[in-house]
Structures are given as C-alpha cells and as structure tokens.
Amino acid sequence: MSSEKDVVKYVIENKIAWVSYNRPEKRNCMSPKVNRRMMEILDELEYNDEVGVVVLTGEGEAFSAGMDLKEYFIETEKDGLAGTRKAQGEAYGWWKRLRNFYKPTIAMVNGWCFGGAYGPLFACDLAFTTKDAQFGLSEINWGILPGGGATKVVVESMNFRNAMYHAMTGENIDGVKAAEWGLVNEAHDADKLKERVAEVCNILLEKNPVALQATKEAVRKVSEMTYSNAEEYLVKAQEAANYFDNTGRKEGIKQFIYEKTYKPGLGAYNKDIKR
Ligand code: COA
C-alpha cells in the first residue's frame, strides 16, 4: 500500500515543477490521501523561488480517473456526513488553492480524465493534452450528477449544447474534440506533448511574474463581472500589481521606447536587467 507521500510526486527542473498523480495502478483516481498530499505540495511550491510554473500531470496511462469511488466515497461515508464533508473539503480545498495559485499552472492531460478530475483541470490556467486522451463526465453512468464543480467546468468551458450533451450522455470525447470544444487549449501527438508544454512554460517564465499573476487572476475574476465592474477592477488590480513591482512596467517602456532592444508586439522585455 502506498504511503501518504508517494501518491503524488514532483520534480523541479529549470523553474518548472512537474507534479504527477502517482497511482497509475488505480488510474490516478483521487483518494483523500491524494487530496491531502496535493495541498501540501502546493504549499511547498507556491512561494518556492526555484519554481516559476507548475505542471500537473499523471503517471502511467491516466491523467486522473476522477474521485476514488472506494476511498473517497464509500470509506468516508462510514463516518456519516462529517466524513463526507471532510473529504469534500480536502478535495475542493486544493482545487481552490490551485485556481488561485500565485504562479502559472498548466494541466498536461496525458490520458484518462474523468469527472472529479475536471476540478483540477479547470483550476489550471492552461491545459494541453494528447490527441487520444479521453475526457468524460462519467457520473451519469454510475448514477450521480457531475458534482464537485464538474458541471460548472463544462458550462464555463464549452457552449451550452456541448456541455449538456457531454453531461447527459456520459460519452467520452478525445483530446482533439476537447480542444475543439474549449476544455483544453491544444491536443498533440503523445510524443510531442511534454515538449510543447515545456515550450509554453518557457514563454511564461520570460514574463514579469507579478504581471502574470495579476493577469491570470483578472481573467478568472472579470468573467463574473459586468463590463463596468471589470473596468474598475482592472484599474485597481494594476495599481495593486504596481505596489508589488513598479519597476517592471518602467523597464518595459524604457527598453522599447528609448533603448529599442525589443518590441512588445513581438515578445517580452528582458526582465533580468537590473539597474
Ligand atoms: N475509483 C476507484 N477505483 C478506480 C477508479 C475510480 N475512479 N478508476 C479506476 N479505478 C481502479 C479500478 O477499480 C482498478 O482497480 P483493481 O486493479 O483493484 O481492480 C484499477 O483502478 C484499474 O482500473 P481498470 O478499470 O481496470 O482500468 P482500465 O484501464 O481498464 O480502465 C478507466 C480505465 C478509467 C476507463 C476505468 O478505470 C474507469 O471507468 N474508472 C472510473 C472512471 C470514473 O467514473 N470516474 C469518475 C469518478 S468522479
């Protein structure tokens, strides 16, 4: 039996933290142990200076087969409502933490992705998958509604008809269709997936981290606002970002207007120049 720590693993390489569900024999389904360990790992990574981007993926042939039907549902129900609520709190807790994570996050969906796994999928800012990965809201197939936010994820990502079809039929879609429907950004051949994700990580690593954090937060927040509220929020959000780092913006302007060393329309300024 795997220890609490083994159920998730991570390695940090060149500022990228590759975090993997590590229960391939159980198709990386999410048990309370997994959920607790994920929260600890997010704690370990969020303000670690060695980390600029976090990638979430799975060992073996699955990204994650969703909630662990035995350990997450059956075994926690033995403690009544208290057990159920505790398990929900642990799962939803780290997904929320991931949605609000200080650094950019990417889901690298390498295979099966079901039900509850839509929570962390959506919590990641970007998502890339293999063409033949399978995505499904299988809940309807075993007699429940897509809970744990999964229904909200498809309504946020897909158009109404596709979301409804996906939730009601429990039919899987492959990575290509998941990209077409907006559940992920791109689908790639399996042998090219990691390379593409690393490339995107490196694009993000070139950006000003304070601006990047403010941007990812803004994209999530404004989707729930009227235009007018969003306009005001964005003014305040930029002012708050300036409080944390006002040099970035000045440096960006200086390198373009006076030094002519880059063009913002074609790439990022050099944030490593310190004056
Ligand atoms: N909860 C608990 N156990 C799970 C699981 C889950 N969500 N998904 C897989 N497993 C277990 C299986 O019971 C099996 O355990 P065993 O070796 O002790 O018998 C093991 O993981 C391997 O699964 P198996 O079904 O044999 O793998 P497969 O490659 O043939 O099929 C899936 C893969 C993902 C299609 C299939 O496992 C599946 O349908 N899982 C459930 C998906 C689901 O409905 N998730 C939604 C939960 S919200």
XYZ file of C-alpha atoms and ligand atoms in Angstrom:
323
model
C 0.000 0.000 0.000
C 1.346 3.417 -0.956
C 2.288 5.858 1.773
C 0.603 9.231 2.065
C 3.618 10.862 0.420
C 4.017 8.501 -2.526
C 0.597 9.110 -4.035
C 1.816 12.304 -5.673
C 5.336 13.084 -6.782
C 7.108 16.097 -8.138
C 10.389 17.187 -9.592
C 11.642 20.728 -10.200
C 13.682 21.300 -13.361
C 14.623 24.674 -14.809
C 11.959 26.504 -12.795
C 9.221 24.083 -13.859
C 7.615 21.919 -11.151
C 6.279 18.733 -12.760
C 3.685 17.402 -10.323
C 2.272 13.943 -11.064
C -0.573 11.953 -9.643
C 1.228 8.749 -8.771
C -1.309 5.943 -8.509
C -1.093 4.604 -12.054
C -2.391 1.209 -10.926
C -5.610 2.988 -9.850
C -5.600 5.251 -12.896
C -4.633 8.133 -10.609
C -8.065 8.458 -9.082
C -8.222 10.921 -6.203
C -8.367 9.451 -2.706
C -8.312 11.560 0.480
C -4.578 10.760 0.697
C -4.018 12.214 -2.761
C -6.027 15.301 -1.908
C -4.142 15.916 1.332
C -0.782 15.409 -0.341
C -1.669 17.747 -3.199
C -2.428 20.537 -0.734
C 0.924 20.008 0.999
C 2.732 20.092 -2.326
C 1.037 23.327 -3.358
C 2.281 24.756 -0.039
C 5.777 23.575 -0.830
C 5.769 25.069 -4.345
C 3.777 28.294 -4.213
C 6.454 30.595 -2.787
C 9.496 28.482 -3.642
C 11.888 30.715 -5.617
C 13.077 27.728 -7.629
C 9.598 27.392 -9.157
C 8.113 29.655 -11.836
C 5.436 27.390 -13.332
C 3.597 24.300 -12.088
C 2.540 21.491 -14.422
C 0.012 18.903 -13.221
C 0.046 15.505 -14.925
C -0.346 11.794 -14.211
C 1.963 8.768 -14.103
C 1.094 5.959 -16.495
C -1.849 5.943 -18.841
C -4.191 8.283 -16.941
C -4.258 11.932 -16.030
C -6.845 11.095 -13.370
C -9.884 8.818 -13.359
C -11.672 11.283 -11.067
C -12.679 10.670 -7.478
C -11.737 7.358 -5.900
C -15.111 5.628 -5.706
C -13.940 3.430 -2.839
C -11.647 5.573 -0.706
C -13.248 8.970 -1.370
C -16.922 7.940 -1.356
C -17.548 4.585 0.363
C -14.885 4.692 3.055
C -15.531 8.287 4.132
C -19.287 7.745 4.267
C -18.687 5.364 7.161
C -18.244 8.463 9.326
C -21.559 9.913 8.204
C -21.950 13.439 6.982
C -18.863 14.523 8.909
C -16.755 12.074 6.895
C -18.236 13.174 3.593
C -17.786 16.866 4.325
C -14.199 16.329 5.465
C -13.349 14.508 2.245
C -15.053 17.170 0.138
C -13.199 19.912 1.998
C -9.847 18.243 1.296
C -10.581 17.831 -2.406
C -12.222 21.186 -3.066
C -9.618 22.842 -0.860
C -6.643 22.088 -3.075
C -8.594 22.750 -6.292
C -9.464 26.192 -4.997
C -5.890 26.720 -3.932
C -4.802 25.745 -7.446
C -7.352 28.071 -9.090
C -5.912 30.943 -7.061
C -2.296 29.769 -7.253
C 0.262 32.569 -7.256
C 2.193 31.121 -10.186
C 1.003 29.993 -13.620
C -0.293 26.441 -13.785
C -0.721 24.013 -16.671
C -2.643 20.737 -16.841
C -0.802 18.221 -19.030
C -3.523 15.646 -19.658
C -1.715 12.506 -20.723
C -4.667 10.068 -20.745
C -7.980 9.327 -18.989
C -9.621 12.387 -17.450
C -12.948 11.804 -15.717
C -15.466 13.553 -13.504
C -13.780 14.950 -10.437
C -10.579 15.439 -12.445
C -12.324 18.300 -14.231
C -11.883 20.300 -10.994
C -8.073 20.416 -11.103
C -8.170 20.560 -14.910
C -10.153 23.792 -14.728
C -8.107 25.044 -11.797
C -5.044 25.090 -14.048
C -4.690 28.233 -16.131
C -3.879 26.357 -19.331
C -4.395 22.777 -20.477
C -2.683 20.642 -23.113
C -3.470 17.053 -23.947
C -2.726 14.155 -26.240
C -4.952 13.656 -29.260
C -6.116 10.288 -27.978
C -6.706 11.182 -24.304
C -10.284 10.514 -23.211
C -12.389 13.056 -21.332
C -15.714 12.160 -19.785
C -18.340 13.135 -17.269
C -18.927 9.522 -16.346
C -21.030 10.408 -13.308
C -24.282 9.805 -15.163
C -23.022 6.305 -15.988
C -22.803 5.366 -12.325
C -25.886 7.221 -11.221
C -24.994 10.651 -9.903
C -24.847 14.180 -11.294
C -21.460 15.697 -12.159
C -20.700 17.318 -8.816
C -17.573 18.763 -7.268
C -17.770 21.641 -9.716
C -17.593 19.413 -12.807
C -20.892 20.700 -14.210
C -19.688 24.259 -13.762
C -16.419 23.425 -15.514
C -18.143 22.275 -18.692
C -20.577 25.190 -18.682
C -17.633 27.597 -18.302
C -15.548 25.924 -20.995
C -17.976 24.681 -23.636
C -21.021 26.003 -25.385
C -24.405 25.159 -23.887
C -25.326 22.337 -26.286
C -21.977 20.580 -25.971
C -21.973 20.949 -22.177
C -25.463 19.500 -21.951
C -24.678 16.606 -24.317
C -21.429 15.835 -22.515
C -23.076 15.810 -19.065
C -26.243 13.930 -20.046
C -24.817 11.154 -22.221
C -21.602 10.363 -20.339
C -19.962 9.796 -23.726
C -16.246 10.421 -23.819
C -14.548 12.867 -26.151
C -10.963 12.574 -27.289
C -8.267 15.223 -26.938
C -8.916 16.655 -30.383
C -12.575 17.270 -29.607
C -11.728 18.513 -26.104
C -9.599 21.215 -27.758
C -12.328 21.963 -30.317
C -14.902 22.291 -27.501
C -12.674 24.522 -25.354
C -11.975 22.131 -22.494
C -8.230 22.341 -23.237
C -6.035 24.672 -25.263
C -4.383 22.196 -27.621
C -4.112 18.485 -28.435
C -0.816 16.960 -29.576
C 0.668 13.616 -30.521
C 1.655 11.861 -27.307
C 5.380 12.033 -28.037
C 5.202 15.808 -28.550
C 3.063 16.729 -25.535
C 5.771 17.319 -22.948
C 7.918 19.248 -25.403
C 5.032 21.613 -26.207
C 4.178 22.075 -22.523
C 7.827 22.867 -21.717
C 7.836 25.381 -24.567
C 4.766 27.148 -23.146
C 6.315 27.091 -19.659
C 9.379 28.824 -21.051
C 7.230 31.501 -22.696
C 5.591 32.157 -19.314
C 8.920 32.155 -17.489
C 10.083 35.077 -19.618
C 7.253 37.293 -18.392
C 7.175 39.577 -15.395
C 5.812 37.270 -12.634
C 3.818 39.987 -10.865
C 2.107 40.976 -14.125
C 1.472 37.319 -14.907
C -0.176 36.693 -11.538
C -2.343 39.814 -11.907
C -3.305 38.755 -15.441
C -4.357 35.204 -14.605
C -6.362 36.424 -11.636
C -8.008 39.116 -13.769
C -9.101 36.643 -16.450
C -10.877 34.495 -13.859
C -12.408 37.377 -11.920
C -13.735 39.508 -14.782
C -15.690 36.596 -16.219
C -18.097 37.042 -13.287
C -18.390 40.849 -13.606
C -20.308 43.366 -15.659
C -18.167 45.331 -18.131
C -18.267 48.379 -15.946
C -17.235 46.492 -12.794
C -14.463 44.783 -14.746
C -13.122 48.112 -15.960
C -12.873 49.379 -12.412
C -11.475 46.124 -11.069
C -8.714 46.141 -13.696
C -7.626 49.660 -12.731
C -7.387 48.605 -9.102
C -5.695 45.313 -9.956
C -2.988 47.119 -11.946
C -2.463 49.576 -9.099
C -2.144 46.687 -6.674
C 0.364 44.999 -9.011
C 2.362 48.247 -9.175
C 2.573 48.166 -5.416
C 4.381 44.808 -5.617
C 6.529 45.645 -8.629
C 6.564 49.024 -10.274
C 9.972 48.540 -11.901
C 8.721 46.027 -14.454
C 6.397 48.412 -16.219
C 9.008 51.195 -16.323
C 11.681 48.820 -17.573
C 9.337 47.501 -20.269
C 8.696 51.004 -21.566
C 12.371 52.032 -21.337
C 13.656 49.042 -23.305
C 11.132 49.658 -26.088
C 10.893 53.465 -26.392
C 14.444 54.563 -25.522
C 16.721 51.570 -25.903
C 14.859 49.912 -28.764
C 16.019 46.458 -27.670
C 12.669 44.679 -28.158
C 9.117 45.261 -29.376
C 6.217 44.372 -27.022
C 4.172 43.338 -30.038
C 6.743 40.633 -30.777
C 7.918 39.381 -27.375
C 8.708 40.178 -23.722
C 11.198 42.740 -22.377
C 14.319 41.457 -20.656
C 13.255 41.262 -17.013
C 16.705 40.116 -15.896
C 18.295 43.532 -16.463
C 18.640 45.111 -13.020
C 19.635 48.796 -12.725
N -12.259 4.956 -8.269
C -11.775 3.840 -7.686
N -11.021 2.940 -8.339
C -10.751 3.184 -9.627
C -11.223 4.332 -10.301
C -12.002 5.237 -9.561
N -12.471 6.390 -10.090
N -10.788 4.289 -11.563
C -10.057 3.182 -11.683
N -10.027 2.501 -10.511
C -9.365 1.230 -10.193
C -10.113 0.023 -10.718
O -11.127 -0.361 -9.836
C -8.991 -0.986 -10.828
O -8.709 -1.449 -9.538
P -8.249 -3.012 -9.314
O -6.965 -3.150 -10.072
O -8.092 -3.116 -7.847
O -9.351 -3.828 -9.910
C -7.799 -0.118 -11.257
O -8.110 1.204 -10.862
C -7.552 -0.110 -12.755
O -8.758 0.247 -13.382
P -9.349 -0.524 -14.650
O -10.796 -0.169 -14.715
O -9.004 -1.954 -14.599
O -8.506 0.196 -15.803
P -8.831 0.343 -17.365
O -7.591 0.900 -17.950
O -9.388 -0.908 -17.927
O -10.000 1.454 -17.439
C -11.000 3.569 -16.846
C -9.715 2.784 -17.137
C -10.534 4.941 -16.355
C -11.860 3.673 -18.109
C -11.823 2.850 -15.731
O -10.965 2.550 -14.653
C -12.977 3.673 -15.188
O -14.022 3.740 -15.803
N -12.777 4.309 -13.998
C -13.823 5.106 -13.376
C -13.906 6.452 -14.019
C -14.973 7.293 -13.352
O -16.148 7.089 -13.494
N -14.540 8.313 -12.645
C -15.445 9.295 -12.125
C -15.283 9.441 -10.723
S -15.982 11.019 -10.204
